[in-house]
Amino acid sequence: MFKAELKSDTLKGLVNIISTLIDEVKFSISSEGITLKAVDAAHVAMIEMFVDKGAFTSFEADSVELGLDLDKVKGVLKLASSGDLISMEQDDVHGRLIFKVGNITRRMNLVDTSSMSDPKVPQLSLTANMTVC
């Protein structure tokens, strides 16, 4: 089960960053937030991201993995203006993610995540740390 609401600007920023590397993504969702680990097709660039539940206006989730086609998500985001709230809800019965932007509802089929493996993240000792609020 996954149900969340957040500002369109936040979701647009996340999708734009992620879509520069990959077309389909596997989000690992827990009660604490959303995690993503992905490598581009050429295995040159990697992204590891955690979005805390505090970034959302509302957030309810059990442990679940959701696969999404980012081009389809971008199509939904074009319906939202700056500052609009976007609601997302998982439909377990039909294997979909339901997006609501104002009075508009879009249902998106989920991508099968069974063939998507989590890349091994190298252990690095970096002196800098960055938090975006």
PDB file of N, CA and C in Angstrom, residues 15-69:
ATOM      1  N   VAL A  15      11.836  13.850 -10.763  1.00  0.00           N
ATOM      2  CA  VAL A  15      11.712  13.113 -12.022  1.00  0.00           C
ATOM      3  C   VAL A  15      12.713  13.635 -13.056  1.00  0.00           C
ATOM      4  N   ASN A  16      12.919  14.935 -13.122  1.00  0.00           N
ATOM      5  CA  ASN A  16      13.878  15.495 -14.082  1.00  0.00           C
ATOM      6  C   ASN A  16      15.310  15.043 -13.781  1.00  0.00           C
ATOM      7  N   ILE A  17      15.660  14.956 -12.502  1.00  0.00           N
ATOM      8  CA  ILE A  17      16.998  14.497 -12.132  1.00  0.00           C
ATOM      9  C   ILE A  17      17.183  13.030 -12.508  1.00  0.00           C
ATOM     10  N   ILE A  18      16.219  12.205 -12.131  1.00  0.00           N
ATOM     11  CA  ILE A  18      16.324  10.764 -12.350  1.00  0.00           C
ATOM     12  C   ILE A  18      16.275  10.420 -13.838  1.00  0.00           C
ATOM     13  N   SER A  19      15.409  11.096 -14.595  1.00  0.00           N
ATOM     14  CA  SER A  19      15.208  10.748 -16.003  1.00  0.00           C
ATOM     15  C   SER A  19      16.396  11.087 -16.885  1.00  0.00           C
ATOM     16  N   THR A  20      17.363  11.849 -16.383  1.00  0.00           N
ATOM     17  CA  THR A  20      18.577  12.090 -17.162  1.00  0.00           C
ATOM     18  C   THR A  20      19.427  10.826 -17.251  1.00  0.00           C
ATOM     19  N   LEU A  21      19.221   9.882 -16.314  1.00  0.00           N
ATOM     20  CA  LEU A  21      20.000   8.640 -16.299  1.00  0.00           C
ATOM     21  C   LEU A  21      19.244   7.436 -16.833  1.00  0.00           C
ATOM     22  N   ILE A  22      17.972   7.304 -16.463  1.00  0.00           N
ATOM     23  CA  ILE A  22      17.231   6.090 -16.774  1.00  0.00           C
ATOM     24  C   ILE A  22      15.805   6.394 -17.223  1.00  0.00           C
ATOM     25  N   ASP A  23      15.202   5.439 -17.935  1.00  0.00           N
ATOM     26  CA  ASP A  23      13.831   5.595 -18.418  1.00  0.00           C
ATOM     27  C   ASP A  23      12.816   4.932 -17.499  1.00  0.00           C
ATOM     28  N   GLU A  24      13.193   3.786 -16.933  1.00  0.00           N
ATOM     29  CA  GLU A  24      12.324   3.066 -16.016  1.00  0.00           C
ATOM     30  C   GLU A  24      13.035   2.945 -14.677  1.00  0.00           C
ATOM     31  N   VAL A  25      12.269   3.081 -13.612  1.00  0.00           N
ATOM     32  CA  VAL A  25      12.865   3.142 -12.287  1.00  0.00           C
ATOM     33  C   VAL A  25      12.120   2.224 -11.323  1.00  0.00           C
ATOM     34  N   LYS A  26      12.859   1.708 -10.342  1.00  0.00           N
ATOM     35  CA  LYS A  26      12.260   0.927  -9.272  1.00  0.00           C
ATOM     36  C   LYS A  26      12.427   1.706  -7.975  1.00  0.00           C
ATOM     37  N   PHE A  27      11.292   2.139  -7.408  1.00  0.00           N
ATOM     38  CA  PHE A  27      11.302   2.817  -6.124  1.00  0.00           C
ATOM     39  C   PHE A  27      11.046   1.795  -5.030  1.00  0.00           C
ATOM     40  N   SER A  28      11.870   1.805  -3.997  1.00  0.00           N
ATOM     41  CA  SER A  28      11.642   0.995  -2.804  1.00  0.00           C
ATOM     42  C   SER A  28      11.015   1.910  -1.767  1.00  0.00           C
ATOM     43  N   ILE A  29       9.782   1.596  -1.404  1.00  0.00           N
ATOM     44  CA  ILE A  29       9.019   2.478  -0.529  1.00  0.00           C
ATOM     45  C   ILE A  29       8.844   1.808   0.825  1.00  0.00           C
ATOM     46  N   SER A  30       9.053   2.590   1.888  1.00  0.00           N
ATOM     47  CA  SER A  30       8.849   2.115   3.249  1.00  0.00           C
ATOM     48  C   SER A  30       8.049   3.176   4.002  1.00  0.00           C
ATOM     49  N   SER A  31       7.785   2.920   5.252  1.00  0.00           N
ATOM     50  CA  SER A  31       7.037   3.891   6.058  1.00  0.00           C
ATOM     51  C   SER A  31       7.855   5.150   6.324  1.00  0.00           C
ATOM     52  N   GLU A  32       9.169   5.104   6.064  1.00  0.00           N
ATOM     53  CA  GLU A  32      10.049   6.252   6.312  1.00  0.00           C
ATOM     54  C   GLU A  32      10.255   7.138   5.089  1.00  0.00           C
ATOM     55  N   GLY A  33       9.987   6.612   3.881  1.00  0.00           N
ATOM     56  CA  GLY A  33      10.186   7.401   2.669  1.00  0.00           C
ATOM     57  C   GLY A  33      10.430   6.520   1.460  1.00  0.00           C
ATOM     58  N   ILE A  34      11.012   7.120   0.426  1.00  0.00           N
ATOM     59  CA  ILE A  34      11.239   6.440  -0.843  1.00  0.00           C
ATOM     60  C   ILE A  34      12.740   6.402  -1.133  1.00  0.00           C
ATOM     61  N   THR A  35      13.219   5.216  -1.534  1.00  0.00           N
ATOM     62  CA  THR A  35      14.631   5.022  -1.863  1.00  0.00           C
ATOM     63  C   THR A  35      14.755   4.612  -3.323  1.00  0.00           C
ATOM     64  N   LEU A  36      15.794   5.102  -3.967  1.00  0.00           N
ATOM     65  CA  LEU A  36      16.085   4.765  -5.348  1.00  0.00           C
ATOM     66  C   LEU A  36      17.574   4.535  -5.495  1.00  0.00           C
ATOM     67  N   LYS A  37      17.916   3.436  -6.167  1.00  0.00           N
ATOM     68  CA  LYS A  37      19.306   3.167  -6.558  1.00  0.00           C
ATOM     69  C   LYS A  37      19.247   2.759  -8.020  1.00  0.00           C
ATOM     70  N   ALA A  38      19.981   3.460  -8.865  1.00  0.00           N
ATOM     71  CA  ALA A  38      19.928   3.151 -10.293  1.00  0.00           C
ATOM     72  C   ALA A  38      21.244   3.503 -10.968  1.00  0.00           C
ATOM     73  N   VAL A  39      21.521   2.766 -12.059  1.00  0.00           N
ATOM     74  CA  VAL A  39      22.702   2.995 -12.885  1.00  0.00           C
ATOM     75  C   VAL A  39      22.220   3.195 -14.313  1.00  0.00           C
ATOM     76  N   ASP A  40      22.874   4.098 -15.045  1.00  0.00           N
ATOM     77  CA  ASP A  40      22.504   4.311 -16.439  1.00  0.00           C
ATOM     78  C   ASP A  40      22.855   3.076 -17.277  1.00  0.00           C
ATOM     79  N   ALA A  41      22.340   3.032 -18.496  1.00  0.00           N
ATOM     80  CA  ALA A  41      22.513   1.863 -19.369  1.00  0.00           C
ATOM     81  C   ALA A  41      23.979   1.560 -19.671  1.00  0.00           C
ATOM     82  N   ALA A  42      24.817   2.567 -19.724  1.00  0.00           N
ATOM     83  CA  ALA A  42      26.233   2.371 -20.033  1.00  0.00           C
ATOM     84  C   ALA A  42      27.068   2.052 -18.785  1.00  0.00           C
ATOM     85  N   HIS A  43      26.449   2.044 -17.624  1.00  0.00           N
ATOM     86  CA  HIS A  43      27.126   1.805 -16.347  1.00  0.00           C
ATOM     87  C   HIS A  43      28.233   2.812 -16.097  1.00  0.00           C
ATOM     88  N   VAL A  44      27.933   4.071 -16.409  1.00  0.00           N
ATOM     89  CA  VAL A  44      28.885   5.150 -16.191  1.00  0.00           C
ATOM     90  C   VAL A  44      28.472   6.000 -14.992  1.00  0.00           C
ATOM     91  N   ALA A  45      27.188   6.253 -14.882  1.00  0.00           N
ATOM     92  CA  ALA A  45      26.681   7.126 -13.823  1.00  0.00           C
ATOM     93  C   ALA A  45      25.720   6.360 -12.920  1.00  0.00           C
ATOM     94  N   MET A  46      25.706   6.748 -11.647  1.00  0.00           N
ATOM     95  CA  MET A  46      24.850   6.096 -10.663  1.00  0.00           C
ATOM     96  C   MET A  46      24.139   7.154  -9.836  1.00  0.00           C
ATOM     97  N   ILE A  47      22.925   6.827  -9.430  1.00  0.00           N
ATOM     98  CA  ILE A  47      22.187   7.710  -8.539  1.00  0.00           C
ATOM     99  C   ILE A  47      21.670   6.887  -7.372  1.00  0.00           C
ATOM    100  N   GLU A  48      21.867   7.413  -6.181  1.00  0.00           N
ATOM    101  CA  GLU A  48      21.300   6.835  -4.964  1.00  0.00           C
ATOM    102  C   GLU A  48      20.568   7.975  -4.274  1.00  0.00           C
ATOM    103  N   MET A  49      19.287   7.788  -4.030  1.00  0.00           N
ATOM    104  CA  MET A  49      18.472   8.878  -3.523  1.00  0.00           C
ATOM    105  C   MET A  49      17.519   8.363  -2.454  1.00  0.00           C
ATOM    106  N   PHE A  50      17.335   9.139  -1.403  1.00  0.00           N
ATOM    107  CA  PHE A  50      16.326   8.866  -0.387  1.00  0.00           C
ATOM    108  C   PHE A  50      15.491  10.116  -0.210  1.00  0.00           C
ATOM    109  N   VAL A  51      14.166   9.975  -0.359  1.00  0.00           N
ATOM    110  CA  VAL A  51      13.249  11.095  -0.151  1.00  0.00           C
ATOM    111  C   VAL A  51      12.478  10.786   1.127  1.00  0.00           C
ATOM    112  N   ASP A  52      12.739  11.554   2.163  1.00  0.00           N
ATOM    113  CA  ASP A  52      12.119  11.348   3.462  1.00  0.00           C
ATOM    114  C   ASP A  52      10.629  11.666   3.404  1.00  0.00           C
ATOM    115  N   LYS A  53       9.845  11.005   4.232  1.00  0.00           N
ATOM    116  CA  LYS A  53       8.397  11.230   4.238  1.00  0.00           C
ATOM    117  C   LYS A  53       8.049  12.676   4.579  1.00  0.00           C
ATOM    118  N   GLY A  54       8.971  13.397   5.192  1.00  0.00           N
ATOM    119  CA  GLY A  54       8.762  14.805   5.513  1.00  0.00           C
ATOM    120  C   GLY A  54       8.684  15.700   4.281  1.00  0.00           C
ATOM    121  N   ALA A  55       9.157  15.224   3.126  1.00  0.00           N
ATOM    122  CA  ALA A  55       9.092  15.998   1.887  1.00  0.00           C
ATOM    123  C   ALA A  55       7.680  16.000   1.298  1.00  0.00           C
ATOM    124  N   PHE A  56       6.813  15.144   1.837  1.00  0.00           N
ATOM    125  CA  PHE A  56       5.458  14.992   1.324  1.00  0.00           C
ATOM    126  C   PHE A  56       4.469  15.736   2.218  1.00  0.00           C
ATOM    127  N   THR A  57       3.373  16.187   1.620  1.00  0.00           N
ATOM    128  CA  THR A  57       2.296  16.799   2.385  1.00  0.00           C
ATOM    129  C   THR A  57       1.615  15.744   3.233  1.00  0.00           C
ATOM    130  N   SER A  58       1.382  14.569   2.652  1.00  0.00           N
ATOM    131  CA  SER A  58       0.890  13.403   3.388  1.00  0.00           C
ATOM    132  C   SER A  58       1.578  12.173   2.817  1.00  0.00           C
ATOM    133  N   PHE A  59       1.813  11.180   3.683  1.00  0.00           N
ATOM    134  CA  PHE A  59       2.547   9.985   3.257  1.00  0.00           C
ATOM    135  C   PHE A  59       2.121   8.799   4.105  1.00  0.00           C
ATOM    136  N   GLU A  60       1.607   7.756   3.445  1.00  0.00           N
ATOM    137  CA  GLU A  60       1.265   6.493   4.093  1.00  0.00           C
ATOM    138  C   GLU A  60       1.813   5.382   3.218  1.00  0.00           C
ATOM    139  N   ALA A  61       2.556   4.456   3.831  1.00  0.00           N
ATOM    140  CA  ALA A  61       3.131   3.380   3.006  1.00  0.00           C
ATOM    141  C   ALA A  61       3.507   2.182   3.852  1.00  0.00           C
ATOM    142  N   ASP A  62       3.352   1.020   3.241  1.00  0.00           N
ATOM    143  CA  ASP A  62       3.925  -0.217   3.734  1.00  0.00           C
ATOM    144  C   ASP A  62       5.163  -0.459   2.869  1.00  0.00           C
ATOM    145  N   SER A  63       5.949  -1.454   3.199  1.00  0.00           N
ATOM    146  CA  SER A  63       7.110  -1.785   2.377  1.00  0.00           C
ATOM    147  C   SER A  63       6.638  -2.353   1.041  1.00  0.00           C
ATOM    148  N   VAL A  64       7.016  -1.673  -0.046  1.00  0.00           N
ATOM    149  CA  VAL A  64       6.584  -2.072  -1.385  1.00  0.00           C
ATOM    150  C   VAL A  64       7.592  -1.558  -2.411  1.00  0.00           C
ATOM    151  N   GLU A  65       7.663  -2.228  -3.545  1.00  0.00           N
ATOM    152  CA  GLU A  65       8.479  -1.758  -4.659  1.00  0.00           C
ATOM    153  C   GLU A  65       7.559  -1.374  -5.800  1.00  0.00           C
ATOM    154  N   LEU A  66       7.781  -0.198  -6.379  1.00  0.00           N
ATOM    155  CA  LEU A  66       6.989   0.273  -7.513  1.00  0.00           C
ATOM    156  C   LEU A  66       7.908   0.556  -8.688  1.00  0.00           C
ATOM    157  N   GLY A  67       7.570   0.022  -9.842  1.00  0.00           N
ATOM    158  CA  GLY A  67       8.309   0.299 -11.066  1.00  0.00           C
ATOM    159  C   GLY A  67       7.526   1.277 -11.913  1.00  0.00           C
ATOM    160  N   LEU A  68       8.184   2.343 -12.373  1.00  0.00           N
ATOM    161  CA  LEU A  68       7.508   3.379 -13.157  1.00  0.00           C
ATOM    162  C   LEU A  68       8.283   3.716 -14.421  1.00  0.00           C
ATOM    163  N   ASP A  69       7.541   4.028 -15.469  1.00  0.00           N
ATOM    164  CA  ASP A  69       8.087   4.556 -16.714  1.00  0.00           C
ATOM    165  C   ASP A  69       8.110   6.075 -16.558  1.00  0.00           C
TER     166      ASP A  69
END
